[in-house]
Coordinates of C-alpha atoms in Angstrom, one line a residue:
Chain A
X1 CA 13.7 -9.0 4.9
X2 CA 10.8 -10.8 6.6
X3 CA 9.7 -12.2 10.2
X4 CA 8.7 -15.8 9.4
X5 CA 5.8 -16.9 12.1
X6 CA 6.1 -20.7 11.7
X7 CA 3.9 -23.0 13.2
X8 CA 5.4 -26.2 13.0
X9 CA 2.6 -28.7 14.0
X10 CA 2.4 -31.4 16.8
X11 CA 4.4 -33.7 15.7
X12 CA 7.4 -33.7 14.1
X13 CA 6.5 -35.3 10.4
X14 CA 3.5 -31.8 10.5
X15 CA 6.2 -30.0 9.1
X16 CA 5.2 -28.7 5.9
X17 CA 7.2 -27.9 2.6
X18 CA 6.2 -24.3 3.1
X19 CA 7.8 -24.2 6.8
X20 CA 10.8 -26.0 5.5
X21 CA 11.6 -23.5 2.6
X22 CA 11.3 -20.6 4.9
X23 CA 13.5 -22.4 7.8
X24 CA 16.1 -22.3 4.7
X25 CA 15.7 -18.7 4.1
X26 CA 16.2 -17.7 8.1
X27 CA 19.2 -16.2 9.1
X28 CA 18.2 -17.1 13.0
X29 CA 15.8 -19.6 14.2
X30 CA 13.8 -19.0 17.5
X31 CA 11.8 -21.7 18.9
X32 CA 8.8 -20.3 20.7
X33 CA 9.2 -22.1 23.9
X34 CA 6.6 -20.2 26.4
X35 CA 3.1 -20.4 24.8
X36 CA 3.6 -24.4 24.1
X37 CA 5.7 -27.9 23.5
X38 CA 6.4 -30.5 20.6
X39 CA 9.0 -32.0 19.2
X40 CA 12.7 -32.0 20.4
X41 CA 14.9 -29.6 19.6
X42 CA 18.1 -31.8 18.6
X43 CA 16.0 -33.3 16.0
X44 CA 14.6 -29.9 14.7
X45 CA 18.6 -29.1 14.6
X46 CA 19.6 -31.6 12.8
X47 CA 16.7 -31.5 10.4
X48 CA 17.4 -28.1 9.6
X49 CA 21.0 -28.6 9.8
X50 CA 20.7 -25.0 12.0
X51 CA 21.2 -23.7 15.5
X52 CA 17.6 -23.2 17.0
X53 CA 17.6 -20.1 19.9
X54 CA 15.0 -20.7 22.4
X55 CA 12.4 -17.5 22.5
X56 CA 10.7 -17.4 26.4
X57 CA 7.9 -15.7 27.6
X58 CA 10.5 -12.6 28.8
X59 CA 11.5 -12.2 25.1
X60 CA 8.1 -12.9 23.5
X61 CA 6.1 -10.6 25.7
X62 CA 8.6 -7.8 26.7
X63 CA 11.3 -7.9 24.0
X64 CA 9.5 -8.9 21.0
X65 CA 11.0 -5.2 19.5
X66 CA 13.9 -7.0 19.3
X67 CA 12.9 -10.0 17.2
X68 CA 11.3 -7.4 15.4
X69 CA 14.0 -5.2 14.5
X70 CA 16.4 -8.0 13.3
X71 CA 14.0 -8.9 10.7
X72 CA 15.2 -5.5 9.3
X73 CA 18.3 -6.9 8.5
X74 CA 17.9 -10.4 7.8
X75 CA 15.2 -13.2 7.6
X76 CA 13.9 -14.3 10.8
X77 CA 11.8 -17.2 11.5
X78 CA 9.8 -18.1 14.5
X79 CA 8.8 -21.7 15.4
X80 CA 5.5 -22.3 17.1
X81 CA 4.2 -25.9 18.1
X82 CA 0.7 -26.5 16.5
X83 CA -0.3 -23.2 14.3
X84 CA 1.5 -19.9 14.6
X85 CA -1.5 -17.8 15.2
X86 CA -3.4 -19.2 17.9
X87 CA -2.1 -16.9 20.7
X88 CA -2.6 -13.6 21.1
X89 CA 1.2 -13.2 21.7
X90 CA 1.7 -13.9 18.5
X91 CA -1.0 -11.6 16.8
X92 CA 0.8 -8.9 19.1
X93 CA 3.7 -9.6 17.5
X94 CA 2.1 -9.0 13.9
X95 CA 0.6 -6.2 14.8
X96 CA 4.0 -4.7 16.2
X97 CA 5.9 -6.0 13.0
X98 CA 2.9 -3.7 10.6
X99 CA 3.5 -0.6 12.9
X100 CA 7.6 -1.3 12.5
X101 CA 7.2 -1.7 8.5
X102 CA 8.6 -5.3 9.1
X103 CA 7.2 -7.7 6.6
X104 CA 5.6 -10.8 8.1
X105 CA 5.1 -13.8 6.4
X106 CA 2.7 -16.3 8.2
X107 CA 3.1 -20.2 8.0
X108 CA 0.0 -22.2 9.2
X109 CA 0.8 -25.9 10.5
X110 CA -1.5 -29.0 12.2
X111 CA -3.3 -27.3 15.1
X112 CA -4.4 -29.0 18.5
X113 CA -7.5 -27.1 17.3
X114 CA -8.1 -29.7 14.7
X115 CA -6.7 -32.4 16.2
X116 CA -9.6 -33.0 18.9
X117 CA -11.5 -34.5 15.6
X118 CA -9.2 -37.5 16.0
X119 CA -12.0 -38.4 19.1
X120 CA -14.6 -38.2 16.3
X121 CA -16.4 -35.2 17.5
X122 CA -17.2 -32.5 15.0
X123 CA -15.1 -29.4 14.9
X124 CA -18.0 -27.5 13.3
X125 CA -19.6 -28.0 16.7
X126 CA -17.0 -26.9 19.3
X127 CA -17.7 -23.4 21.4
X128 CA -15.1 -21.3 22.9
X129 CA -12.1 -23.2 24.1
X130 CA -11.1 -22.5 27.8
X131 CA -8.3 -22.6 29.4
X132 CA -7.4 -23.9 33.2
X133 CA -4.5 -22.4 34.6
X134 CA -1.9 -24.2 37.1
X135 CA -3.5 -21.1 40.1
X136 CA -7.0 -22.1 39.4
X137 CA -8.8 -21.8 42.9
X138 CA -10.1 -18.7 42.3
X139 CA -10.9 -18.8 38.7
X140 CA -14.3 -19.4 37.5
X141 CA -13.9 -18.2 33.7
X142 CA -13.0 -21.6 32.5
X143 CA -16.0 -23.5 33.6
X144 CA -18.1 -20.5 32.8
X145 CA -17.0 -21.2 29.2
X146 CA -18.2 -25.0 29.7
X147 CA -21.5 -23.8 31.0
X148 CA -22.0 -21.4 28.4
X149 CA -21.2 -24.0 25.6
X150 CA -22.7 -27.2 27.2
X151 CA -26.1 -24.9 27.5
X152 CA -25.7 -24.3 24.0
X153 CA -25.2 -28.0 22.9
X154 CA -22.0 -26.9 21.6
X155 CA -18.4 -29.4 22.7
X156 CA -15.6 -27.3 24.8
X157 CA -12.1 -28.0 24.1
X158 CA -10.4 -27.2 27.7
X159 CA -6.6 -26.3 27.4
X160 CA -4.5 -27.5 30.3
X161 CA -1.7 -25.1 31.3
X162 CA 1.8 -25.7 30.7
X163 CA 5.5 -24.7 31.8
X164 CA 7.9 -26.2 29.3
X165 CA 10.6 -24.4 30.6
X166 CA 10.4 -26.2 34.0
X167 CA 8.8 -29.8 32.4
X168 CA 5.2 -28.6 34.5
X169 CA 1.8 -29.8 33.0
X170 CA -1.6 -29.6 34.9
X171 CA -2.5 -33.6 35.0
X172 CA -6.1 -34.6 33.5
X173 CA -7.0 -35.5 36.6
X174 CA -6.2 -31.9 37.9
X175 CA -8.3 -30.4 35.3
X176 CA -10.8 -32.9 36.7
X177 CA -10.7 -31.7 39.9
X178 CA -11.3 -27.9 39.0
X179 CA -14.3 -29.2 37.0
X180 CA -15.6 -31.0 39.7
X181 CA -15.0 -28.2 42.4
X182 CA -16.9 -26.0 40.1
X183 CA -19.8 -27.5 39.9
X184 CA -19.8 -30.4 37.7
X185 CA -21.2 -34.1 38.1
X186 CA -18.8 -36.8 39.0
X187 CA -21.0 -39.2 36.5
X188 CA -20.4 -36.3 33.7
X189 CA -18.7 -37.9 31.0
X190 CA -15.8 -36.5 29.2
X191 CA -13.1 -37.2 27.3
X192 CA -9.5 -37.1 27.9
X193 CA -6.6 -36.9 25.7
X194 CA -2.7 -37.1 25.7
X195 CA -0.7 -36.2 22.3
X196 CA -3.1 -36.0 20.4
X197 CA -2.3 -35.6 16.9
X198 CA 0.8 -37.9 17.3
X199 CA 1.3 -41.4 16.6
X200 CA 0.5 -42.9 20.5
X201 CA -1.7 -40.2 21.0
X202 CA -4.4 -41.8 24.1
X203 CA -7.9 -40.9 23.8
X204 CA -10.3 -42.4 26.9
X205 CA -13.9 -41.9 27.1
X206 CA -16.0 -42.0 30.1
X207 CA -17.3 -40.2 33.6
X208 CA -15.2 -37.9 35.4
X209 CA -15.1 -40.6 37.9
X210 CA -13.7 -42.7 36.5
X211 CA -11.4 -40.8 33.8
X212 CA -9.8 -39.9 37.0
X213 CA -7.5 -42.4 37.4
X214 CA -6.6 -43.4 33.8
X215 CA -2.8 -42.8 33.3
X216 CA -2.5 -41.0 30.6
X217 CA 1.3 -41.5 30.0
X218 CA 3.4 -38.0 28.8
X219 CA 2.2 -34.8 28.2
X220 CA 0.7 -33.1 26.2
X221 CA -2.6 -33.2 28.2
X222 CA -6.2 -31.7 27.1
X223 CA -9.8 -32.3 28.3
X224 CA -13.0 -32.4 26.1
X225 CA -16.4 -32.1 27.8
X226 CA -19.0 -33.0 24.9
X227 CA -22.0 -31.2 24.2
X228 CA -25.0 -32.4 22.4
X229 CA -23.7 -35.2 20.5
X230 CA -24.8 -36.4 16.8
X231 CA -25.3 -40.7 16.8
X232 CA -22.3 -40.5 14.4
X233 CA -20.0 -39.0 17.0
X234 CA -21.8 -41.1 19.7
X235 CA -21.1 -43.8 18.0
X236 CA -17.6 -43.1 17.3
X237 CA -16.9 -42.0 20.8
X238 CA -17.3 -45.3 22.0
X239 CA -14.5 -47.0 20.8
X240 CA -12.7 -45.1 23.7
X241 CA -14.8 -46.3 26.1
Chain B
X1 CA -2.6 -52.8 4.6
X2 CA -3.8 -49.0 5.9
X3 CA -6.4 -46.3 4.7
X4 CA -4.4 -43.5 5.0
X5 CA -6.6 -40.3 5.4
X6 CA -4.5 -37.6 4.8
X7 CA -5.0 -33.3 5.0
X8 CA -2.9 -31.6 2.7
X9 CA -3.7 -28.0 3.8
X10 CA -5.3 -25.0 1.8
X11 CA -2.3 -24.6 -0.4
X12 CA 0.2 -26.3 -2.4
X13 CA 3.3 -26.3 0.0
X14 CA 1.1 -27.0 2.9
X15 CA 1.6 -30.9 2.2
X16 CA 3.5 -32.2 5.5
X17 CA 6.5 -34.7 5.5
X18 CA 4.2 -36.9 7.3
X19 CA 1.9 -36.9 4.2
X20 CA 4.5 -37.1 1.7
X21 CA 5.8 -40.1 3.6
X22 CA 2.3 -41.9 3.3
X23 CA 1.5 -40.9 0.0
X24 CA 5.0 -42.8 -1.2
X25 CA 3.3 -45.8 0.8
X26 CA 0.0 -46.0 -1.2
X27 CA -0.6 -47.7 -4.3
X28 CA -4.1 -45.7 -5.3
X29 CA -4.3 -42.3 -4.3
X30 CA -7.7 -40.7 -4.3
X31 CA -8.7 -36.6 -3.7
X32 CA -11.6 -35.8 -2.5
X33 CA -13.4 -33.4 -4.4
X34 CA -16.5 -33.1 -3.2
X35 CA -16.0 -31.3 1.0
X36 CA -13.6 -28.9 -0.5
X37 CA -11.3 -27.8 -3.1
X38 CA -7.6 -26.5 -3.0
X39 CA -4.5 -27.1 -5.9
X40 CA -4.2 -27.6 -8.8
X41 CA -4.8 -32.0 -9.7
X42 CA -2.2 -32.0 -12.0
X43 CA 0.6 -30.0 -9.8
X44 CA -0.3 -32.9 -7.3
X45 CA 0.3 -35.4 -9.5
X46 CA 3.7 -34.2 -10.9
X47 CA 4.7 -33.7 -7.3
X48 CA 4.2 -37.2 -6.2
X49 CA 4.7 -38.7 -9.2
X50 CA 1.6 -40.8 -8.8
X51 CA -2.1 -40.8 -10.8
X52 CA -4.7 -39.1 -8.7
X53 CA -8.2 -40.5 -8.6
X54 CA -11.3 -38.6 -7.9
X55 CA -13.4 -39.2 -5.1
X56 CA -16.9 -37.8 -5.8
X57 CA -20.0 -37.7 -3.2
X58 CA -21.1 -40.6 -4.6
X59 CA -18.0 -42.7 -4.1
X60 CA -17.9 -41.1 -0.7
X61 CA -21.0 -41.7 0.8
X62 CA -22.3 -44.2 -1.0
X63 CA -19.9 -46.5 -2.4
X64 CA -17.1 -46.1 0.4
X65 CA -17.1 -49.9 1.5
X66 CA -15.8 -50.2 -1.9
X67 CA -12.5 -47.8 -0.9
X68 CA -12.3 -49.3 2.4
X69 CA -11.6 -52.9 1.1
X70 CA -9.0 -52.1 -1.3
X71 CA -7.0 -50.9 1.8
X72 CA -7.6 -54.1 3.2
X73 CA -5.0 -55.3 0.3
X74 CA -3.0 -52.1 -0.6
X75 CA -1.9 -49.0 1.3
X76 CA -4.5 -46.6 -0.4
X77 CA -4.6 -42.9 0.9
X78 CA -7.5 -40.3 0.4
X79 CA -6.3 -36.8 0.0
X80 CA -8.4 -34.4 1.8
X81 CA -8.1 -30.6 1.3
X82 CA -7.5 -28.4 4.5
X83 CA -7.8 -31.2 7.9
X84 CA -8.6 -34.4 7.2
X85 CA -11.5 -34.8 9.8
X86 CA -13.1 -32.0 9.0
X87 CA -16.2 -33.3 7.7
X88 CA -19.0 -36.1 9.2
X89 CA -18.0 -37.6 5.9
X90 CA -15.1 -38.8 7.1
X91 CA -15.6 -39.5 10.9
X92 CA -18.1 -41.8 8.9
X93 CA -15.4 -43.3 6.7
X94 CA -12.8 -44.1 9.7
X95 CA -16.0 -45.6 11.7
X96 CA -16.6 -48.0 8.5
X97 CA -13.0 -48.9 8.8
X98 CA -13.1 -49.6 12.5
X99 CA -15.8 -52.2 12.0
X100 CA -14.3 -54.0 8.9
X101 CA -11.2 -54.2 11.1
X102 CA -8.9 -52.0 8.1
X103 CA -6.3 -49.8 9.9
X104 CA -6.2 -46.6 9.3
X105 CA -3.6 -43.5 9.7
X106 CA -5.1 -40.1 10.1
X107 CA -2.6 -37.6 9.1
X108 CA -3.8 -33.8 9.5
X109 CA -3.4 -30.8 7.6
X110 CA -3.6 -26.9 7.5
X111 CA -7.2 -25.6 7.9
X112 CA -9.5 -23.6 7.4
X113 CA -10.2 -23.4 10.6
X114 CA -7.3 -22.0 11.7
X115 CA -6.5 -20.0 9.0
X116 CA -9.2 -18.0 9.9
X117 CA -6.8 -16.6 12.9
X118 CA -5.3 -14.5 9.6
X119 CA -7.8 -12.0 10.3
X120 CA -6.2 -11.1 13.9
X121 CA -9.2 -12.6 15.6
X122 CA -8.5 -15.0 18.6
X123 CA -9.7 -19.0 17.4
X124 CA -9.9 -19.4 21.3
X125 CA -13.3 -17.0 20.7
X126 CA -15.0 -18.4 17.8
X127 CA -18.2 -20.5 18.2
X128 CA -20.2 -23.1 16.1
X129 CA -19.4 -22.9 12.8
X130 CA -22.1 -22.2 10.2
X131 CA -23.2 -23.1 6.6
X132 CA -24.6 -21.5 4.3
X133 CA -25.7 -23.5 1.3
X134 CA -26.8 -22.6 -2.0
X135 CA -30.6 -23.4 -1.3
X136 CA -30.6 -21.2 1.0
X137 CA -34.3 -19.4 1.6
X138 CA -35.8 -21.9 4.0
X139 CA -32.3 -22.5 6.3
X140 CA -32.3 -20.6 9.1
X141 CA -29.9 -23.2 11.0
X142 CA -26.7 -21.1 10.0
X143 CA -28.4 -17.4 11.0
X144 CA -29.5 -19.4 14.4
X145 CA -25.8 -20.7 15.1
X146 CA -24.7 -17.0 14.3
X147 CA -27.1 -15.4 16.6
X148 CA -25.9 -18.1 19.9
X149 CA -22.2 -17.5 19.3
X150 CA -23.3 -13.3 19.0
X151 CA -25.4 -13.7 22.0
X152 CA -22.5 -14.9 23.7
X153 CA -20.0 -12.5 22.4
X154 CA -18.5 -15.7 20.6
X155 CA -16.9 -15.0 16.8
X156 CA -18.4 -17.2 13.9
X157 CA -17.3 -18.3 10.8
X158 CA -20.0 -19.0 8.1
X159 CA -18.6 -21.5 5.5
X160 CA -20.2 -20.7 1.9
X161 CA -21.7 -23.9 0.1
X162 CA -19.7 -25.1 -2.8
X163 CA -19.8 -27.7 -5.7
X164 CA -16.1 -28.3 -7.1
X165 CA -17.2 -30.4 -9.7
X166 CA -19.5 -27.7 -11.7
X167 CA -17.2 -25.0 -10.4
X168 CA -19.7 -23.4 -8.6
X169 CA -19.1 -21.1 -5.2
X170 CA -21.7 -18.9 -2.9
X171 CA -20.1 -16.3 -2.9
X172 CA -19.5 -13.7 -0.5
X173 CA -22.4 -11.3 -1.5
X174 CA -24.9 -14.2 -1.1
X175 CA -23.9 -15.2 1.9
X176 CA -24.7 -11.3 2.8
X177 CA -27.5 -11.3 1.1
X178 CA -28.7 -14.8 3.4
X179 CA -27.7 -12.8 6.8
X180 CA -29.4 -9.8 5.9
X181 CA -32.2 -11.3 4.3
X182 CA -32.7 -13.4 8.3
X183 CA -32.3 -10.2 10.2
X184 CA -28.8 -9.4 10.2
X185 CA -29.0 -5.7 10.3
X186 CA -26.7 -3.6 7.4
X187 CA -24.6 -1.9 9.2
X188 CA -23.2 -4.7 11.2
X189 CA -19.4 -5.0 10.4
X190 CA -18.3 -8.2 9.3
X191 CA -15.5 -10.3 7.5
X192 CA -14.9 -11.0 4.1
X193 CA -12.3 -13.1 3.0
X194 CA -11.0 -15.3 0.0
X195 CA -8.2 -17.8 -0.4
X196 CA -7.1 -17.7 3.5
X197 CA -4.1 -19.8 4.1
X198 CA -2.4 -18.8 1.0
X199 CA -0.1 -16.2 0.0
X200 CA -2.7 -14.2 -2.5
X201 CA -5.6 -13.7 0.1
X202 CA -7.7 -11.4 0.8
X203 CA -9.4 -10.1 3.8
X204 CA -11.8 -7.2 4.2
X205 CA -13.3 -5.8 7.6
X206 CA -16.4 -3.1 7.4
X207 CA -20.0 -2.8 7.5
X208 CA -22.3 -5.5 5.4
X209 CA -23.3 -2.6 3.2
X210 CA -19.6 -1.9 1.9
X211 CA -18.7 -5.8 2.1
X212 CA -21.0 -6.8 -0.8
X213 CA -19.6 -4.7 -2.9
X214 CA -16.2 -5.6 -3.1
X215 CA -14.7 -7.5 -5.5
X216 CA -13.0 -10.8 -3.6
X217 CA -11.5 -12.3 -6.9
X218 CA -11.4 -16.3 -6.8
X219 CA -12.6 -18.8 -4.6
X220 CA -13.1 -20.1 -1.9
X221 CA -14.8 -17.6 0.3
X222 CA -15.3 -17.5 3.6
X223 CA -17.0 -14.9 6.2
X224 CA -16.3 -14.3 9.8
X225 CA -18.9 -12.0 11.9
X226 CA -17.0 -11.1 15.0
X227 CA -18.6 -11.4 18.4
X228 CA -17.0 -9.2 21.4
X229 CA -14.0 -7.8 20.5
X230 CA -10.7 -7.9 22.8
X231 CA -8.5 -4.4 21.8
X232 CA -6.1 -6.4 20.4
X233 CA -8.2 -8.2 17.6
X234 CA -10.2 -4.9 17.4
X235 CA -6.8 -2.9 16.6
X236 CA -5.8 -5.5 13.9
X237 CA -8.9 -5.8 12.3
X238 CA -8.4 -2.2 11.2
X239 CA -5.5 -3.3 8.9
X240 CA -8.1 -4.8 6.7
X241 CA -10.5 -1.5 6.8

């Protein structure tokens, strides 16, 4: 028997036929519901014509043996939004299956990762991504990531944090803020980004002052502060202006 | 009418619903063969039951006005292996379409640059990404990139030049060969893998010394020289000793 890791992409057409075969194979479906958010789970339902179990952070993080152990039995499959490897969660989680002689099969989907081309900036040229959390007074990592990038001439992609469970998403604007407490310019320009990699995804270009107070519409959020850009991505960039 | 520029991942059942869906829409269908490679033409073919045009680098960067009308008449989709943004190529293309006001539809796919996350190594750590091309004794642009992201404990993956059309592939000893050749110093472990994203790959973590000697069967190739490790990546990577 196997433990599926299924990444299931951003929106809800990024399924692929591989994901779909194994959904077929899966005795139970969990839906990875802690690490990020996509599509609706009626519709994922009714698509697979399946019960989907919701797997939180407590079950992911602390009971993950269990998962584990029922792929012993029977075919398990794991949903991630975006791609199924992109946490270290989930690269526990293989490691724990190997040391459990569980066969893991891993399903790759669309990827926020890639995505962030949609603003025309190259991926080849993205550092380290960061992440700001929702507590973020006392956390310098994140915009030591941007400095350490940005000196480099390289883009950072910075992930906003999220709490599906409770419908919480650090704003743009938040993010902003930490930036700008940090340490960077108000005339900095950035880019920000809601659903990207979905049909009304909203891409706007332009300093952190005024980026600010764009309304961005739903979640899900993300910030990209540009390093040193090529005159094809400048160029691009500006049809978000 | 709409350009539809569409990823169809690293392996045949990576295609998403999204792309099948837009791929019915299109009256020409083209693949572009010359950023990457990935299935079989024919399989393609058979699967959507439509002819499959090549799209060379001269059609690409040269002649692409020429693509970009048509889709001011037809629905006409360009199949790209892996994402479908991947390249300046076609950041260039959807600019060209911007400004003779044709619509397009970017629809992504699986990628490499996810794929790499296979390996156990967090994609939240990786830096630039490098190139190695086959002319490769006056580049020192892809040992340079290396050496930032290493500086910075960041991970890199070096992406081996490739020509699809005369079926020719850097392989995995040359790009060795390039990073030892620029100072990189034997003994330094590093990542060898071939055919990531699909269900025959094959990764290989150890010193540059034992690397070049193994045998990594068919294309593509790809290798990944970790920066700092966290203990979890470190403990996976020793599956692949």
């Amino acid at each position: 028997m196997t433990l599926y890791l299924i990444g299931i992409g951003l929106d809800e057409n990024d399924l692929t036929l591989k994901a779909l075969e194994a959904i077929k194979e899966c005795k139970e479906i969990y839906l990875d519901n802690y690490t990020s958010v996509g599509s609706d789970v009626e519709k994922l339902e009714k698509l697979f014509n399946k019960k989907i179990l919701l797997a939180d952070r407590d079950l992911l993080e602390n009971n993950s043996k269990s998962l584990i152990e029922k792929a012993k039995k029977d075919n398990i499959g794991l949903l991630v939004y975006g791609d199924c490897l992109s946490a270290t969660t989930h690269i526990s989680l293989l490691q724990e299956a190997k040391e459990l002689n569980v066969k893991v099969e891993v399903i790759h989907g669309v990827s926020i990762l890639t995505s962030i081309s949609e603003t025309g900036l190259n991926l080849y040229n993205f550092g380290k991504v960061a992440s700001i959390p929702f507590e973020n007074k006392d956390v310098k990592i994140a915009y030591d990531i941007l400095k350490q990038n940005k000196r480099l001439g390289m883009h950072t992609l910075l992930l906003l944090d999220l709490n599906p469970k409770d419908k919480k998403f650090l704003t743009i604007k938040e993010g902003l803020d930490y930036l700008l407490r940090n340490g960077l310019d108000k005339g900095e320009k950035v880019i920000g980004c809601s659903r990207l990699g979905r049909k009304d995804r909203f891409i706007k270009f332009g300093e952190i002052d005024k980026i600010k107070d764009v309304d961005f519409g739903k979640e899900p959020y993300c910030i990209i502060v540009p390093g040193k850009l090529h005159f094809i991505e400048e160029e691009y960039l500006l049809n978000f202006k």
